[in-house]
PDB file of C-alpha atoms in Angstrom:
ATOM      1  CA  UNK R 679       3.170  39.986  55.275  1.00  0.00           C
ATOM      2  CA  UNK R 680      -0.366  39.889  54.113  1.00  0.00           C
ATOM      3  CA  UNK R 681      -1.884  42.363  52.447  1.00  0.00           C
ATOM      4  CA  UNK R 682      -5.281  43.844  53.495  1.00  0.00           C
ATOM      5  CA  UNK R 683      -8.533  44.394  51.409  1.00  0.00           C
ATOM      6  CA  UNK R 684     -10.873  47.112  52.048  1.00  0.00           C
ATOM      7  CA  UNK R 685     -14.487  45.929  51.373  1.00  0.00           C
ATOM      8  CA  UNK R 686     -17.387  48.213  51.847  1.00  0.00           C
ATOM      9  CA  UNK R 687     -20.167  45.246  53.593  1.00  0.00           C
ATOM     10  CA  UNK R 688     -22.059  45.754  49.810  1.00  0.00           C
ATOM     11  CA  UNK R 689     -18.730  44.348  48.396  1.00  0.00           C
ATOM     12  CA  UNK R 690     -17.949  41.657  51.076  1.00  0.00           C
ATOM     13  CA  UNK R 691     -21.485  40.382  50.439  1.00  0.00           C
ATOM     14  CA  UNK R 692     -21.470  40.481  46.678  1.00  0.00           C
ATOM     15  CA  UNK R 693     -17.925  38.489  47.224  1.00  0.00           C
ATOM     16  CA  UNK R 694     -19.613  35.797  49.095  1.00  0.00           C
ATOM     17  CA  UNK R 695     -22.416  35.745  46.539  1.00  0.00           C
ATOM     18  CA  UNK R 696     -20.106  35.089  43.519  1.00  0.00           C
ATOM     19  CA  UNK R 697     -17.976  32.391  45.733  1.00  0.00           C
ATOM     20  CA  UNK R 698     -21.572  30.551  46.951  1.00  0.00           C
ATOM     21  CA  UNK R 699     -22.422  29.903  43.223  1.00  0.00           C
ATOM     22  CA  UNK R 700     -18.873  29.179  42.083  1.00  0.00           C
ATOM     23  CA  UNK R 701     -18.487  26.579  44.473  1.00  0.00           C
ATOM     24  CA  UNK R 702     -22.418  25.405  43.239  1.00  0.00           C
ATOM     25  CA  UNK R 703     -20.823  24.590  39.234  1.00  0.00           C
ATOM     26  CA  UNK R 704     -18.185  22.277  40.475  1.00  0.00           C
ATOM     27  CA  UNK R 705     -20.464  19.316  40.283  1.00  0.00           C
ATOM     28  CA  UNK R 706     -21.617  20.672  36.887  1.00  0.00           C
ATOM     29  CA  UNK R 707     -18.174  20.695  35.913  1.00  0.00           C
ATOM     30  CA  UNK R 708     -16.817  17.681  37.314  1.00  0.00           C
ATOM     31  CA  UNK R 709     -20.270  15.862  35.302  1.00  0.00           C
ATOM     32  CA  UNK R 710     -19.267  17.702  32.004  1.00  0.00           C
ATOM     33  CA  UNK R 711     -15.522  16.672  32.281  1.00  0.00           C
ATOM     34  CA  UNK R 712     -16.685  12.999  33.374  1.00  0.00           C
ATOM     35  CA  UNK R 713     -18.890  12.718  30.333  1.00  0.00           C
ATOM     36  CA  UNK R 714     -16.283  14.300  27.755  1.00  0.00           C
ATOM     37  CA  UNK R 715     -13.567  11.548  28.863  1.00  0.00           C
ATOM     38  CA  UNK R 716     -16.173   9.180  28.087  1.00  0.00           C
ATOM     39  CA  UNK R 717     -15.923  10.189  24.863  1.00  0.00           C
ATOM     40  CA  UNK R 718     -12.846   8.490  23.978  1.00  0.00           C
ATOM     41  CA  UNK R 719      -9.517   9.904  22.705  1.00  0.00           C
ATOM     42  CA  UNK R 720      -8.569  13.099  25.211  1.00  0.00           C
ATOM     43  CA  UNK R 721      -5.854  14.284  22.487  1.00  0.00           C
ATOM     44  CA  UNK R 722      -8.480  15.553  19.939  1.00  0.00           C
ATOM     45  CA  UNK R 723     -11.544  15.965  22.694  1.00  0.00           C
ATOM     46  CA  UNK R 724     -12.587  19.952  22.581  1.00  0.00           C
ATOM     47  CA  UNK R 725     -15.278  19.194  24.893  1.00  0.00           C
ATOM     48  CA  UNK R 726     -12.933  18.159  27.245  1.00  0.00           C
ATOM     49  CA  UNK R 727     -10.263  20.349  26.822  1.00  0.00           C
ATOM     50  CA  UNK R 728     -13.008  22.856  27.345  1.00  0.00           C
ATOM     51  CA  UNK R 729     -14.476  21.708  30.438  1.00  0.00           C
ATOM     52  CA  UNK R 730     -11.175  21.312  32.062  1.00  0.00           C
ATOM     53  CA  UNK R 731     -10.180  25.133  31.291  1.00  0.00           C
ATOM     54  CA  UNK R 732     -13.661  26.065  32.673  1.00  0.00           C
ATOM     55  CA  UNK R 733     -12.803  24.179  35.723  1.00  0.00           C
ATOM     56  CA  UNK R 734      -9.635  25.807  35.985  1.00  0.00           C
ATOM     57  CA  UNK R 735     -10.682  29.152  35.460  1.00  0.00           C
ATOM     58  CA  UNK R 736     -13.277  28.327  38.703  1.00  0.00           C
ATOM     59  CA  UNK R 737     -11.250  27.257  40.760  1.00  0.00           C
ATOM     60  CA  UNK R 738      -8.521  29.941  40.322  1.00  0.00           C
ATOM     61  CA  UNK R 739     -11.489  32.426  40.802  1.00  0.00           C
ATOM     62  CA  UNK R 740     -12.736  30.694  43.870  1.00  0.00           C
ATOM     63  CA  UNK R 741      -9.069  30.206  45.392  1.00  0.00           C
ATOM     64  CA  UNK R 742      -9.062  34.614  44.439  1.00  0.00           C
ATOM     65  CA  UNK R 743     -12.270  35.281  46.292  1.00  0.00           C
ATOM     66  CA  UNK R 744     -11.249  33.200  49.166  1.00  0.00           C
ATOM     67  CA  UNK R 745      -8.066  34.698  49.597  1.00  0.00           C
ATOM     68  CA  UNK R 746      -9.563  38.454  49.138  1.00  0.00           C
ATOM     69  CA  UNK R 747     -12.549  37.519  52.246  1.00  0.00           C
ATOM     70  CA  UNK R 748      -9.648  36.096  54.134  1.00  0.00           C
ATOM     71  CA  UNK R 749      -7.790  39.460  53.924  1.00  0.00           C
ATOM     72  CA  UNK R 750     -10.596  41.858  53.974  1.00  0.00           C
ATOM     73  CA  UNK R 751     -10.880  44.760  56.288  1.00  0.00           C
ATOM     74  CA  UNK R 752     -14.304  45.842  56.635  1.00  0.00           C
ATOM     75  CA  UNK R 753     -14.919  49.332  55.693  1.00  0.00           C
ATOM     76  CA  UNK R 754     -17.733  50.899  58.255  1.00  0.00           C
ATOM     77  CA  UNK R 755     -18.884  54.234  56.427  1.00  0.00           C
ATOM     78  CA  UNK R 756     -18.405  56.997  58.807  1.00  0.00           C
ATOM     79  CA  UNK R 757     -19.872  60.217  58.279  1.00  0.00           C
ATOM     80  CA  UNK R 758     -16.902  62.894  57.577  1.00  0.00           C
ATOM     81  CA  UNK R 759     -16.320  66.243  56.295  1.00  0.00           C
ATOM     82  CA  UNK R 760     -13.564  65.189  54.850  1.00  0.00           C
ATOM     83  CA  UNK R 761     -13.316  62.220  51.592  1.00  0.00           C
ATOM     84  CA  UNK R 762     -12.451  58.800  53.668  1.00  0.00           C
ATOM     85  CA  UNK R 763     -12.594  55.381  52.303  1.00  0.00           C
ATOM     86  CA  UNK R 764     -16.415  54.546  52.043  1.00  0.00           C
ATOM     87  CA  UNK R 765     -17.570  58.201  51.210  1.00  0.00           C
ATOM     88  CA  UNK R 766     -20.009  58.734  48.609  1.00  0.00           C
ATOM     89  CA  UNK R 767     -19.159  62.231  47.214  1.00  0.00           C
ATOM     90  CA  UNK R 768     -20.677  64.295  44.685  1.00  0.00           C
ATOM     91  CA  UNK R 769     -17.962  66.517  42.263  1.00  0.00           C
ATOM     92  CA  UNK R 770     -18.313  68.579  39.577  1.00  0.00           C
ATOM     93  CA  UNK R 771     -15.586  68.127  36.919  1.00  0.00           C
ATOM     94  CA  UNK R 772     -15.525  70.719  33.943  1.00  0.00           C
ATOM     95  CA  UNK R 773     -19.340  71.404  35.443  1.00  0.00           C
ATOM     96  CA  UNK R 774     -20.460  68.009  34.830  1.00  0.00           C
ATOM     97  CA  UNK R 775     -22.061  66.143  38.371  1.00  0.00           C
ATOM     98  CA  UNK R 776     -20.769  62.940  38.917  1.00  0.00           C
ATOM     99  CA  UNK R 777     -21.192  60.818  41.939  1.00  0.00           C
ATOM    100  CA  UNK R 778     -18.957  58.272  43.511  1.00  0.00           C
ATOM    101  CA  UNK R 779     -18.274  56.091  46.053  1.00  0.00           C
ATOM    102  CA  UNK R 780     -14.880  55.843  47.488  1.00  0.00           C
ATOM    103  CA  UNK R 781     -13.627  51.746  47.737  1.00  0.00           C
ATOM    104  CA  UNK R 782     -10.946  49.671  47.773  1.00  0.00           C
ATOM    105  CA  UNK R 783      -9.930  48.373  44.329  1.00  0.00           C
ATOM    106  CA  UNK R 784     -11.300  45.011  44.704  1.00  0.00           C
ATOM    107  CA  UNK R 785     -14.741  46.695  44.463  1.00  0.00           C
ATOM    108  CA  UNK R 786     -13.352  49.789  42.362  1.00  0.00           C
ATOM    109  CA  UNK R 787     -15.938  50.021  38.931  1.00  0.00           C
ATOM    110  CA  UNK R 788     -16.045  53.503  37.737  1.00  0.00           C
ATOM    111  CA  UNK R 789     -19.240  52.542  35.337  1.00  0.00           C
ATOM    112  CA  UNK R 790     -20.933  51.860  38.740  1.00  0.00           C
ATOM    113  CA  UNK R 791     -20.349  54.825  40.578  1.00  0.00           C
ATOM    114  CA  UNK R 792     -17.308  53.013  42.512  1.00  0.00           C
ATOM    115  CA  UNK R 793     -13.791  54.387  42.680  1.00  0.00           C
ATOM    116  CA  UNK R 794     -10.667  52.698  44.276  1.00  0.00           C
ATOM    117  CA  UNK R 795      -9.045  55.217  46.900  1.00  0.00           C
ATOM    118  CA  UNK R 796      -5.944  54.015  45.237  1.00  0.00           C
ATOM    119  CA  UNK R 797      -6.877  55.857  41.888  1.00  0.00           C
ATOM    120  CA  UNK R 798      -5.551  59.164  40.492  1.00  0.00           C
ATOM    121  CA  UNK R 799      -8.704  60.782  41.209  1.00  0.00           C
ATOM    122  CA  UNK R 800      -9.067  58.719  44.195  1.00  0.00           C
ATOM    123  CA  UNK R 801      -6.055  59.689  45.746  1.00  0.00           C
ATOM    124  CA  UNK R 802      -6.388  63.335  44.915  1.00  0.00           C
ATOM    125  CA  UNK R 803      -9.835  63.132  46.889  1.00  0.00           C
ATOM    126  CA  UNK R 804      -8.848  61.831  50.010  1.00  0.00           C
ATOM    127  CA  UNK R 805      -9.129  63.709  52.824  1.00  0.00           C
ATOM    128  CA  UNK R 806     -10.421  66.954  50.867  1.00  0.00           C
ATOM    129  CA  UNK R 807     -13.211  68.819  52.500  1.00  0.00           C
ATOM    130  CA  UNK R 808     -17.139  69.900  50.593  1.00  0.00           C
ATOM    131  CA  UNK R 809     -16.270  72.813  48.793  1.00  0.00           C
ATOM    132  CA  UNK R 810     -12.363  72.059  47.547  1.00  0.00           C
ATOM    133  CA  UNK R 811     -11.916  72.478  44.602  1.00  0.00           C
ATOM    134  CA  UNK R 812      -8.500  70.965  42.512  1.00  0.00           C
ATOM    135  CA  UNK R 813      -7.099  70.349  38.946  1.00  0.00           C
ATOM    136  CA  UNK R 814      -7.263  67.060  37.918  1.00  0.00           C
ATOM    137  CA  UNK R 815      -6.014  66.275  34.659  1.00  0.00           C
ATOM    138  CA  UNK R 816      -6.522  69.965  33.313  1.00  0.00           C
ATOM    139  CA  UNK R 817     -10.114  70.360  34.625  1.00  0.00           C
ATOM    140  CA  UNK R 818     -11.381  71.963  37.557  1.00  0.00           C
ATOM    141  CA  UNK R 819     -12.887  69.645  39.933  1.00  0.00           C
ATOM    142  CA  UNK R 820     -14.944  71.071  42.823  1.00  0.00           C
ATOM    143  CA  UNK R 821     -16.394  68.473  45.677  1.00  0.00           C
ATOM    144  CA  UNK R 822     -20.086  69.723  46.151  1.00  0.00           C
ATOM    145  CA  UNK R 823     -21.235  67.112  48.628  1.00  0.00           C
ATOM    146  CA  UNK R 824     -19.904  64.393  51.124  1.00  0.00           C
ATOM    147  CA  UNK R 825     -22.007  61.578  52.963  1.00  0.00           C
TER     148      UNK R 825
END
């Protein structure tokens, strides 16, 4: 059984960004390991131990990506009184405004704004209405606005 991704269109695009100029470095790569095995002696070569863990590490990202577009479920923003996945909402928690989008945790990055539906605070704001209010964690946490 597969598992599906939700990806807001910002996220899908961002995804195909990042796989574009992964897929760009494997010549890079493949010319850095090339020229380290030149060097002689792969036993005691750091430049080519190096580039083949970079290489690794790209292709295990690229194989990630892939896998993630394959399995993505685009989420169309829908305009809702109620918190859905894609929502941007606006809260007050222990009166500070914060405002946050609600994603899937493939996109999920707090520091930007960007909350996975599958969080604590996530979950406690699905399907809550502009003017709830809850206790999350010991604060009060009222939901001012939701576009």
């Amino acid at each position: 059984m597969k598992k599906t991704v939700n990806l807001t269109a910002t996220g899908k695009a961002e995804l195909e960004k990042e796989l574009a100029e992964l897929i760009a470095e494997r010549p890079a790569i493949a010319e850095r390991i090339a020229t380290a095995r030149a060097f002689g002696d792969l036993s005691e070569n750091q430049e080519y131990t190096d580039a083949r863990a970079e290489q690794k590490n790209v292709e295990n990202r690229i194989i990630e990506i892939q896998e993630t577009l394959k399995n993505a479920v685009l989420i169309k923003a829908k305009t809702s009184d109620k918190v859905v996945i894609g929502s941007t909402i606006e809260i007050k928690m222990a009166d500070k405004p914060f405002t946050y989008t609600v994603v899937g945790p493939v996109e999920a990055n707090p520091l930007e704004g960007k909350i996975s539906h599958e969080s604590p605070l996530g979950k406690q704001l699905l399907g809550r209405k502009t003017g709830e209010s809850f206790d999350f964690n010991g604060k009060k946490v009222e939901i001012s606005n939701i576009s």
